[in-house]
PDB file of C-alpha atoms in Angstrom:
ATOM      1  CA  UNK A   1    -116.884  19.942  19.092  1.00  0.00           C
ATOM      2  CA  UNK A   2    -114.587  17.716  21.336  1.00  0.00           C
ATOM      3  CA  UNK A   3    -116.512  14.574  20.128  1.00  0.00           C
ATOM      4  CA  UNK A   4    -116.502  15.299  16.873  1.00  0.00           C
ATOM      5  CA  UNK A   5    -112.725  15.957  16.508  1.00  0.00           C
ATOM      6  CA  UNK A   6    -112.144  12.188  18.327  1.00  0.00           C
ATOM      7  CA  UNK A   7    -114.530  10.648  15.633  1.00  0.00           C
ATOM      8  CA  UNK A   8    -112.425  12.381  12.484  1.00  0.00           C
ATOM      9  CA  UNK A   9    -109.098  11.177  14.289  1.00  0.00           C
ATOM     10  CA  UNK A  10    -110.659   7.315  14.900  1.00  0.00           C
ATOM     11  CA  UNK A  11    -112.124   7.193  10.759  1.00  0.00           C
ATOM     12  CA  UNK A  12    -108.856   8.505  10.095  1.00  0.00           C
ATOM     13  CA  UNK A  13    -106.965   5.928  11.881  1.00  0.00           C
ATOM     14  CA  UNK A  14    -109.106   2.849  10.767  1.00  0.00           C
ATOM     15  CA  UNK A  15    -108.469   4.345   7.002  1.00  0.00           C
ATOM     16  CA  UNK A  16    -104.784   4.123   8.002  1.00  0.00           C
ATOM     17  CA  UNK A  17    -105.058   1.186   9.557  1.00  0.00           C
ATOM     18  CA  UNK A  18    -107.392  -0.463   6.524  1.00  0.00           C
ATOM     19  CA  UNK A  19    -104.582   0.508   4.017  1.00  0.00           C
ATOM     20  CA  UNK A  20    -102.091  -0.290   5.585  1.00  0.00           C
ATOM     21  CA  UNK A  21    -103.132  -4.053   6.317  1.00  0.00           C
ATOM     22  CA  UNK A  22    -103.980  -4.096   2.680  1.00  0.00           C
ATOM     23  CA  UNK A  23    -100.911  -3.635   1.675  1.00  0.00           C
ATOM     24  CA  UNK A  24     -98.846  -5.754   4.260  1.00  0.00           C
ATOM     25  CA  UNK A  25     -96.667  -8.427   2.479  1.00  0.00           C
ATOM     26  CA  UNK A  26     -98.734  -7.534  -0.558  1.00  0.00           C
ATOM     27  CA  UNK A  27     -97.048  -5.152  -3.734  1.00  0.00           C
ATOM     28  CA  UNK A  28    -100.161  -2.633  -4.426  1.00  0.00           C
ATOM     29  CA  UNK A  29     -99.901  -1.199  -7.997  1.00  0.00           C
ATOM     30  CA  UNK A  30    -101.398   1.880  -9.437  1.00  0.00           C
ATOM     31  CA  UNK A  31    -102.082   2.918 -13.262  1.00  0.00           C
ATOM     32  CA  UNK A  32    -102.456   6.333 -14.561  1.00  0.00           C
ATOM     33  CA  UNK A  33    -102.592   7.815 -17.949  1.00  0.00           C
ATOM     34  CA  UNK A  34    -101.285  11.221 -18.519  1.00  0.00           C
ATOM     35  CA  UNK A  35    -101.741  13.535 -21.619  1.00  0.00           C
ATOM     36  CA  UNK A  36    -104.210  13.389 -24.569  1.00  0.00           C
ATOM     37  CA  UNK A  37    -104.524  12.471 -28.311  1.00  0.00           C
ATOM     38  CA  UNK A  38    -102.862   9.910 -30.153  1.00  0.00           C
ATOM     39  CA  UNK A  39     -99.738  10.253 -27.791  1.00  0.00           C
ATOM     40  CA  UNK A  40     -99.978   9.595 -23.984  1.00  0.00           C
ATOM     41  CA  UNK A  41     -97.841   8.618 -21.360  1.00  0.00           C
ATOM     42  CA  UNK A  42     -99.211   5.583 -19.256  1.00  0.00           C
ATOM     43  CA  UNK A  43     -97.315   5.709 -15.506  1.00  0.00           C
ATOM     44  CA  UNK A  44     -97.479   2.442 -13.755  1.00  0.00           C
ATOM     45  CA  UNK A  45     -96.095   2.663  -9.625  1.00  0.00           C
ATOM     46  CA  UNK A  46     -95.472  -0.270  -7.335  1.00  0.00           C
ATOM     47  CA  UNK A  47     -95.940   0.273  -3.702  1.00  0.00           C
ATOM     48  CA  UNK A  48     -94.810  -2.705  -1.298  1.00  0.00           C
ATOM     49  CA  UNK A  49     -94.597  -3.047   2.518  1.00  0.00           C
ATOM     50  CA  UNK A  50     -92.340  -5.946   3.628  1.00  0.00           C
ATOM     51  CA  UNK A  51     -91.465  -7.776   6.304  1.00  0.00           C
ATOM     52  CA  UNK A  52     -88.304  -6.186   8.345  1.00  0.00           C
ATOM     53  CA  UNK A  53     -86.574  -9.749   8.485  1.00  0.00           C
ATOM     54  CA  UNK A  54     -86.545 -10.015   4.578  1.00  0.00           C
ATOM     55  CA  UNK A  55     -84.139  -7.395   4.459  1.00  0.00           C
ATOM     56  CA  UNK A  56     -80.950  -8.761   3.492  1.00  0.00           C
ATOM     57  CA  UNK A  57     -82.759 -10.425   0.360  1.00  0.00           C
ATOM     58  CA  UNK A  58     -83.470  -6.919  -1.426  1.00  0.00           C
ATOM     59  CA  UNK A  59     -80.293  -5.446  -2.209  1.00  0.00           C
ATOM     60  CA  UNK A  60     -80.215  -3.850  -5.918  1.00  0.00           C
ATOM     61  CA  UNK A  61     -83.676  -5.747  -6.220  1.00  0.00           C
ATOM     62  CA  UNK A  62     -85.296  -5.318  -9.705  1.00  0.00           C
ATOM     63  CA  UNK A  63     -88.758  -5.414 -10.959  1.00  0.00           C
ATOM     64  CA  UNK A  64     -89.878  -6.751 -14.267  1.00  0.00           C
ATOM     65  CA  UNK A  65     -93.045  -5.743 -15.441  1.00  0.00           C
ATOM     66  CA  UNK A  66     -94.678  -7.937 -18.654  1.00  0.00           C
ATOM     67  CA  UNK A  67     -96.916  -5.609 -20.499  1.00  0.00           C
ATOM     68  CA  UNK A  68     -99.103  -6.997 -23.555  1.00  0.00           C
ATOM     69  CA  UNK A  69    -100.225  -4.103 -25.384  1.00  0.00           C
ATOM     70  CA  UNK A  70    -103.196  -4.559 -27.955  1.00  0.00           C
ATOM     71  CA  UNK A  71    -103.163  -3.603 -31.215  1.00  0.00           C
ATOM     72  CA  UNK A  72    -104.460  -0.079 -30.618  1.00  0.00           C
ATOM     73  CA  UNK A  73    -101.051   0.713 -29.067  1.00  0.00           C
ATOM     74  CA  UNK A  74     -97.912   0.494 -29.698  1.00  0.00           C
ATOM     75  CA  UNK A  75     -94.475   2.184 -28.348  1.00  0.00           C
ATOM     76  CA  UNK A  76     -91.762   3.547 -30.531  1.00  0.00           C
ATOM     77  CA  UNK A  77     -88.163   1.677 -30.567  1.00  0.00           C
ATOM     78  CA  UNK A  78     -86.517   4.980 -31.705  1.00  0.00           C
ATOM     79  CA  UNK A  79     -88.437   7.172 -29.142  1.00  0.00           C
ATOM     80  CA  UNK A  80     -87.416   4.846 -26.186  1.00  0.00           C
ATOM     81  CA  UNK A  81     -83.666   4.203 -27.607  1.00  0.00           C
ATOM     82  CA  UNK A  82     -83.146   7.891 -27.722  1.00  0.00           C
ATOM     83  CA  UNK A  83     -85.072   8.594 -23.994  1.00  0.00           C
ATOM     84  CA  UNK A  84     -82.684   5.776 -22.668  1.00  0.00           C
ATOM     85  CA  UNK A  85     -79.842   8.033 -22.986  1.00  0.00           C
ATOM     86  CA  UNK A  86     -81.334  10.737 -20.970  1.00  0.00           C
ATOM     87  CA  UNK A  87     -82.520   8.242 -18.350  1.00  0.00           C
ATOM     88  CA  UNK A  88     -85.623   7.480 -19.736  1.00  0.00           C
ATOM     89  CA  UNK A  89     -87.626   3.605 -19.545  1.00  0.00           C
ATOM     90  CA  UNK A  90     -85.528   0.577 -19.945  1.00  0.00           C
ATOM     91  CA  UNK A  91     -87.817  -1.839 -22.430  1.00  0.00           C
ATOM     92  CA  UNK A  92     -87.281  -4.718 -24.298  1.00  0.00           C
ATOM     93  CA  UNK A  93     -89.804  -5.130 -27.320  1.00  0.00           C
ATOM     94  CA  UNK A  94     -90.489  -8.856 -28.237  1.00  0.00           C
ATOM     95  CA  UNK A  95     -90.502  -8.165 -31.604  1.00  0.00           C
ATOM     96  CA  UNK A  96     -90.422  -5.213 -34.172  1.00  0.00           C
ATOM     97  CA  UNK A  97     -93.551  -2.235 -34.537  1.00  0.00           C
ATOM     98  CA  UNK A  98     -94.247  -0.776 -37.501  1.00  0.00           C
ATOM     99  CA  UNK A  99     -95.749   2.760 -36.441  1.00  0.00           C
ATOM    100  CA  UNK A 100     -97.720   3.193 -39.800  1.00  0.00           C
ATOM    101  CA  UNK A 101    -100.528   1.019 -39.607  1.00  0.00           C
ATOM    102  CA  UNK A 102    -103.523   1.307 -38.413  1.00  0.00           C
ATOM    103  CA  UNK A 103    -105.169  -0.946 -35.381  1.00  0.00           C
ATOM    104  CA  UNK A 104    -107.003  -3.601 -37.152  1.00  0.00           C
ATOM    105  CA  UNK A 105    -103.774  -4.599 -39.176  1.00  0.00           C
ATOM    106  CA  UNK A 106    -101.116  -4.562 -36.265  1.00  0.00           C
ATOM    107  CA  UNK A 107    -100.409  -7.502 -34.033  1.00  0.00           C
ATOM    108  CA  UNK A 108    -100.274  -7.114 -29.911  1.00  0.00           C
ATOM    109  CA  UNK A 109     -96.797  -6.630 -29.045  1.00  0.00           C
ATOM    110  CA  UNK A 110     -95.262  -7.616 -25.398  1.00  0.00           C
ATOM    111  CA  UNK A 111     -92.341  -5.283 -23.412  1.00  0.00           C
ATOM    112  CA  UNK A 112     -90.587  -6.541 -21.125  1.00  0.00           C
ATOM    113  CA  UNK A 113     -90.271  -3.163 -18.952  1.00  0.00           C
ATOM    114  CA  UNK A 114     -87.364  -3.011 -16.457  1.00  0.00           C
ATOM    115  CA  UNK A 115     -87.158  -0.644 -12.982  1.00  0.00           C
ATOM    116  CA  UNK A 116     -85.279  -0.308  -9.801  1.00  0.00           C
ATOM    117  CA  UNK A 117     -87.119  -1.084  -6.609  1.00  0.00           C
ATOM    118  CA  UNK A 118     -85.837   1.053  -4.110  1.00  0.00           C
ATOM    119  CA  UNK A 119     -86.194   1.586  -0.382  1.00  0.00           C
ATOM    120  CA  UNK A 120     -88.295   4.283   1.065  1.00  0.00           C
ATOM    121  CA  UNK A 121     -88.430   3.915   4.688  1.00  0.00           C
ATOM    122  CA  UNK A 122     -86.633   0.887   6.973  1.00  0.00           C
ATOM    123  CA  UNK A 123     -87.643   0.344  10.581  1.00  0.00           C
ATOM    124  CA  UNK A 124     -88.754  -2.165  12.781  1.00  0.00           C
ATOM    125  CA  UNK A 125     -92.128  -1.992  11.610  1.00  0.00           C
ATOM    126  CA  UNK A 126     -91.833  -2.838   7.817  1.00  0.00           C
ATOM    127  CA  UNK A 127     -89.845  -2.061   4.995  1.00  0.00           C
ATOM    128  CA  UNK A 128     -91.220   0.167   2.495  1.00  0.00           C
ATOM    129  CA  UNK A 129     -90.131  -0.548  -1.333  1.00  0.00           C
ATOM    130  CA  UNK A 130     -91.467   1.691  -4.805  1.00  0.00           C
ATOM    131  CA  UNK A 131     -90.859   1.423  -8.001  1.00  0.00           C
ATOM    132  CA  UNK A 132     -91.984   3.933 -10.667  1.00  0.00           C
ATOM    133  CA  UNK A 133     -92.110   3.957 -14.409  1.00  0.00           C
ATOM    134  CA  UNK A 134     -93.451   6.142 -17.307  1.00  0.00           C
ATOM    135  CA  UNK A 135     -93.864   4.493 -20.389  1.00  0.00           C
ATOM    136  CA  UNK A 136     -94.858   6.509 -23.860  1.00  0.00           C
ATOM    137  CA  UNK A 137     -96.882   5.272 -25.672  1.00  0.00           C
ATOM    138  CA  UNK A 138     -99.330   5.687 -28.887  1.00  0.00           C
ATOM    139  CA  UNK A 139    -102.713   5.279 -30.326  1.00  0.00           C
ATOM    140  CA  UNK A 140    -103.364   3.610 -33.412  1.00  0.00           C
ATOM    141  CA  UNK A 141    -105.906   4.510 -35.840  1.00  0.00           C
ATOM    142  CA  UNK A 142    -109.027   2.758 -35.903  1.00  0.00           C
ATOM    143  CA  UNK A 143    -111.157   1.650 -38.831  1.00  0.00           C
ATOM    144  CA  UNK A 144    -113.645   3.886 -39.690  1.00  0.00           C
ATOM    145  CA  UNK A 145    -117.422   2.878 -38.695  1.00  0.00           C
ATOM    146  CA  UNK A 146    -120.512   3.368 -40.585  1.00  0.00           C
ATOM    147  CA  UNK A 147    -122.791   3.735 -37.174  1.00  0.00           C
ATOM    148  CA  UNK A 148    -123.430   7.577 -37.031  1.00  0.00           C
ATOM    149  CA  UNK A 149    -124.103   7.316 -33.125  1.00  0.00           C
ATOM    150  CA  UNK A 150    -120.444   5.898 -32.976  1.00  0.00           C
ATOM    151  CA  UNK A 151    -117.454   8.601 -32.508  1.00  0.00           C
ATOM    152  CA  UNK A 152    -115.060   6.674 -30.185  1.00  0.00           C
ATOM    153  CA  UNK A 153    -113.941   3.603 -29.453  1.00  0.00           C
ATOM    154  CA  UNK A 154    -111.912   2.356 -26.155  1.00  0.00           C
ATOM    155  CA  UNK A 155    -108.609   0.500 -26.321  1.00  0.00           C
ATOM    156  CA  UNK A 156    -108.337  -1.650 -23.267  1.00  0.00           C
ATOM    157  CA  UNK A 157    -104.408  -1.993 -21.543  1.00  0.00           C
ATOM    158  CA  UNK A 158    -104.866  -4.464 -18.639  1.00  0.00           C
ATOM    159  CA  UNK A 159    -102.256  -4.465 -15.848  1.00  0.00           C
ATOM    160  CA  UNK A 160     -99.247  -6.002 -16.036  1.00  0.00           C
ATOM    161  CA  UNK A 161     -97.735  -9.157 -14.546  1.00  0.00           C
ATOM    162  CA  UNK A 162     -94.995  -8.414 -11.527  1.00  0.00           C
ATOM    163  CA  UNK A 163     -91.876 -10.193 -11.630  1.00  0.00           C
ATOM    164  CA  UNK A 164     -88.847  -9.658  -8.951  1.00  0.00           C
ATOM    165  CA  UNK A 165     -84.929 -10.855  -9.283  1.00  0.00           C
ATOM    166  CA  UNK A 166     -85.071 -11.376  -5.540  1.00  0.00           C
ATOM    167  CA  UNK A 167     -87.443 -13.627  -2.848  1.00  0.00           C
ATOM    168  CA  UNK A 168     -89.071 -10.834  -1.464  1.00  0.00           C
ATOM    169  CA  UNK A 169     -92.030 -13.649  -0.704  1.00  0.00           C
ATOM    170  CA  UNK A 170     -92.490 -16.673  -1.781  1.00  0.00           C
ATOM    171  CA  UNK A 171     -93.841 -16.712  -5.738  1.00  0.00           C
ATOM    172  CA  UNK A 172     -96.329 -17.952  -7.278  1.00  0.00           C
ATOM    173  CA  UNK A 173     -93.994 -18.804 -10.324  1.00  0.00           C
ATOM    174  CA  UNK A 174     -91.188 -18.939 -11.710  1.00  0.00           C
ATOM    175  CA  UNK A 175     -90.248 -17.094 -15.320  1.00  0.00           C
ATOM    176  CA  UNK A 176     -86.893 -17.381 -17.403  1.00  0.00           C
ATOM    177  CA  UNK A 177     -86.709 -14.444 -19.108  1.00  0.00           C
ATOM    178  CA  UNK A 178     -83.573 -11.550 -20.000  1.00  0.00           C
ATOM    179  CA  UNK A 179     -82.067 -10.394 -17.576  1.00  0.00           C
ATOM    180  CA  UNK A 180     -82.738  -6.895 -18.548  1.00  0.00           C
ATOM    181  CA  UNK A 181     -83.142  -4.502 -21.365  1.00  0.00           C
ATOM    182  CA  UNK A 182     -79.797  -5.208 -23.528  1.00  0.00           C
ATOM    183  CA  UNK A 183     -81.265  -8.795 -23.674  1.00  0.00           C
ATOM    184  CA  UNK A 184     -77.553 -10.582 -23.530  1.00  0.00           C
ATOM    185  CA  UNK A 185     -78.439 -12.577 -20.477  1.00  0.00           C
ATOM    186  CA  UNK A 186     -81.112 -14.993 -18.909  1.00  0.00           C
ATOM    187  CA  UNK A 187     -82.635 -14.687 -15.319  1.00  0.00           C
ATOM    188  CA  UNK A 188     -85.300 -16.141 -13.119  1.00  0.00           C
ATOM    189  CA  UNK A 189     -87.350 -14.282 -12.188  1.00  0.00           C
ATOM    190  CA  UNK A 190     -90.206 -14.511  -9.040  1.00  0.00           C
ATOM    191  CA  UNK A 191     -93.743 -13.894 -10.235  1.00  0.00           C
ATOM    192  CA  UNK A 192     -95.959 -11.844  -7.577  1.00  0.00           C
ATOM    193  CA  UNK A 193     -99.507 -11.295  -7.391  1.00  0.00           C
ATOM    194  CA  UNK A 194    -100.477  -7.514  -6.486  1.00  0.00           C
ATOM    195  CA  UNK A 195    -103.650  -5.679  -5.493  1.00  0.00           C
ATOM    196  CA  UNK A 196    -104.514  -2.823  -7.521  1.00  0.00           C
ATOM    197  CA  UNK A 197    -107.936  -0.525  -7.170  1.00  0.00           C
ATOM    198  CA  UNK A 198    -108.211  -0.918 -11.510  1.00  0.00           C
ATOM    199  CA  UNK A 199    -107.267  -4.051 -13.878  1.00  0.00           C
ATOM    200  CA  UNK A 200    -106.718  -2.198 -16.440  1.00  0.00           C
ATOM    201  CA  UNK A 201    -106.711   1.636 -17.951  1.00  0.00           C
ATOM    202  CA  UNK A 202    -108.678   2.674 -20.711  1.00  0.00           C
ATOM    203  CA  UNK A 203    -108.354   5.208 -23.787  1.00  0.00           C
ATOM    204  CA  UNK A 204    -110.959   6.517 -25.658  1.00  0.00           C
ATOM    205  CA  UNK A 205    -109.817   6.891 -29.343  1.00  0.00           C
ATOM    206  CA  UNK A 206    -112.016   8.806 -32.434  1.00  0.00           C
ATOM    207  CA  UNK A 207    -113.183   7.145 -35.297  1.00  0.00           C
ATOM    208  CA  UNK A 208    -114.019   8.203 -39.152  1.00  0.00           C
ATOM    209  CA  UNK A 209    -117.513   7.416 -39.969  1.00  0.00           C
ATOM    210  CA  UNK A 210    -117.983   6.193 -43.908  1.00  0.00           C
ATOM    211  CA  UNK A 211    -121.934   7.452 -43.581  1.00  0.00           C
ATOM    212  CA  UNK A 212    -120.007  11.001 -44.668  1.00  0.00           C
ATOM    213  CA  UNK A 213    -117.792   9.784 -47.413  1.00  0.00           C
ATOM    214  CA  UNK A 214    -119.987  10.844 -50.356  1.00  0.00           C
ATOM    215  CA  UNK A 215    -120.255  14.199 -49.125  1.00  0.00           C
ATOM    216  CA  UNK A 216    -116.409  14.272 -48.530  1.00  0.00           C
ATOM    217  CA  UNK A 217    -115.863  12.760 -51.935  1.00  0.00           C
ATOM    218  CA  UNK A 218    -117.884  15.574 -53.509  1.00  0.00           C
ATOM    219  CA  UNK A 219    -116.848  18.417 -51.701  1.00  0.00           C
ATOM    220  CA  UNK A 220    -113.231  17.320 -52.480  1.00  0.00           C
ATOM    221  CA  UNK A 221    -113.246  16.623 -56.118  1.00  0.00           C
ATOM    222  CA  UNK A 222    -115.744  20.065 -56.306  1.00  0.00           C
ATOM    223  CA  UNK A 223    -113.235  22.198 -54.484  1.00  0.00           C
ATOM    224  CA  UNK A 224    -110.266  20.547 -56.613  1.00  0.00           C
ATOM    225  CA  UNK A 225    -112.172  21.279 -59.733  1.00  0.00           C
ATOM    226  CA  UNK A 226    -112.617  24.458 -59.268  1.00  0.00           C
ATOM    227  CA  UNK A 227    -108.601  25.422 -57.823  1.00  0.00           C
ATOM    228  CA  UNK A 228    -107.718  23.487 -61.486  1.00  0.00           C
ATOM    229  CA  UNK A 229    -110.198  26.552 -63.174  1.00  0.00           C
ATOM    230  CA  UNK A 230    -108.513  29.221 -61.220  1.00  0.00           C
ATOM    231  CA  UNK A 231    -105.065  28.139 -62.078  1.00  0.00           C
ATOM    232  CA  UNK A 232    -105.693  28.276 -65.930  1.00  0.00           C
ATOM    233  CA  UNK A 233    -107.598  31.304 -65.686  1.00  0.00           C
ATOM    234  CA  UNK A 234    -104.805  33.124 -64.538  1.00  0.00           C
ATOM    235  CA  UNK A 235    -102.302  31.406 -66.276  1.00  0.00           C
ATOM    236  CA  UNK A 236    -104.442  32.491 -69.466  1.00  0.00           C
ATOM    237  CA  UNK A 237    -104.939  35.539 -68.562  1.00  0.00           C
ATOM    238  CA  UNK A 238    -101.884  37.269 -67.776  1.00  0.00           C
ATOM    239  CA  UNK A 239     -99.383  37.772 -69.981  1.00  0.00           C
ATOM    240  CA  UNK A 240     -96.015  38.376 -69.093  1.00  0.00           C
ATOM    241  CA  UNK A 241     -94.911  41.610 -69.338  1.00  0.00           C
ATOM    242  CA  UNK A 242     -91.093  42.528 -71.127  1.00  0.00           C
ATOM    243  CA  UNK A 243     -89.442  45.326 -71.065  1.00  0.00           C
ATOM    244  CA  UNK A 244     -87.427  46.651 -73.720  1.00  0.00           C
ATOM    245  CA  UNK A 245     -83.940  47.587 -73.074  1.00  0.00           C
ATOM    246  CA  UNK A 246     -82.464  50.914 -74.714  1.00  0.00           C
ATOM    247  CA  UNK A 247     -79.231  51.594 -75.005  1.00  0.00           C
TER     248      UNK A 247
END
């Protein structure tokens, strides 16, 4: 029993040990999508473990994340302009989205998504920064297939690039780009690569399938048809009734 409690406290430490070197000097980023349908909210975390001496190069430190959504998604300006008041994501859209067409006539659109990195723990051991950020966002429609073994399709969102205001570590580049959300300013900004368990998320969207559009087309103009009957039937049919006033 002894023996066996020692071996679940070493694989626990190694584990510990393992993720904790992977992350040393290194941001790690994580990617979840929450909800379902056509409207889902896509969470993106940063994790990052720094060196102790770097500390007096991270005050009000800001992260820049540079998502390229395809054209099966799209965010709404008016949806994050009204969250913004209420705290919500700070994003800058590089150009306008119109929320009414389908996938295979919309563009890819880039945000420029903007979050605090703040300090979780500082010791002599490291200094622990995270960032979080949820980001709404919505399906297109897709055009309909005529493969009958084909229901869904997925729409790809691969993982952002990192950018930092401040030399937390040397960059790999540099980017000129606003200095935030309100887009009155320039910056540079520090690109960082990151290790993350997924390069990308993945949503599986429905599909019409045109193998059925006879059979819609019938059904439809046969159920239409026969509502037009109805309606002059009764209209026909019943006569409205006066009554006589007497004095």
């Amino acid at each position: 029993m002894c023996s066996i409690t020692v071996l679940t406290v070493l694989a626990s430490s190694i584990l510990c040990l393992t993720s904790a070197t992977r992350r040393i000097g290194t941001p790690y980023l994580e990617r979840q999508l929450y909800k379902n349908g056509f409207h889902r909210d896509l969470s993106t975390s940063v994790e990052w473990l720094v060196n102790p001496h770097n500390r007096g190069d991270i005050n009000q430190c800001m992260i820049l994340l540079l998502e390229k959504l395809p054209s099966g998604v799209y965010v709404d300006p008016f949806q994050l302009s009204s969250m913004l008041q209420f705290g919500g994501p700070k994003v800058l859209i590089d150009a306008s989205v119109d929320i009414e067409k389908p996938a295979h006539l919309s563009p890819p659109h880039t945000l420029h998504v903007y979050t605090e990195l703040k300090t979780v723990t500082d010791n002599d051991e490291g200094f622990s920064l995270a960032a979080l950020v949820t980001l709404p966002i919505h399906l297109r429609y897709q055009p309909p297939t005529h493969e009958t073994s084909v229901t869904h399709v997925d729409v790809v969102i691969s993982n952002p690039r990192l950018f930092t205001n401040c030399s937390i570590k040397e960059s790999v580049a540099l980017l000129q780009a606003p200095c935030d959300h309100t887009n009155t300013s320039q910056c540079l900004w520090h690109e960082h690569h990151y290790l993350a368990e997924h390069d990308s998320v993945t949503c599986s969207v429905p599909v019409g399938n045109t193998s059925y559009l006879p059979l819609v087309v019938a059904v439809t103009l046969l159920v239409t048809g026969l509502g037009c009957v109805f309606i002059v039937y009764i209209v026909m049919t019943k006569q409205p009734q006066t009554k006589l006033k007497t004095s």
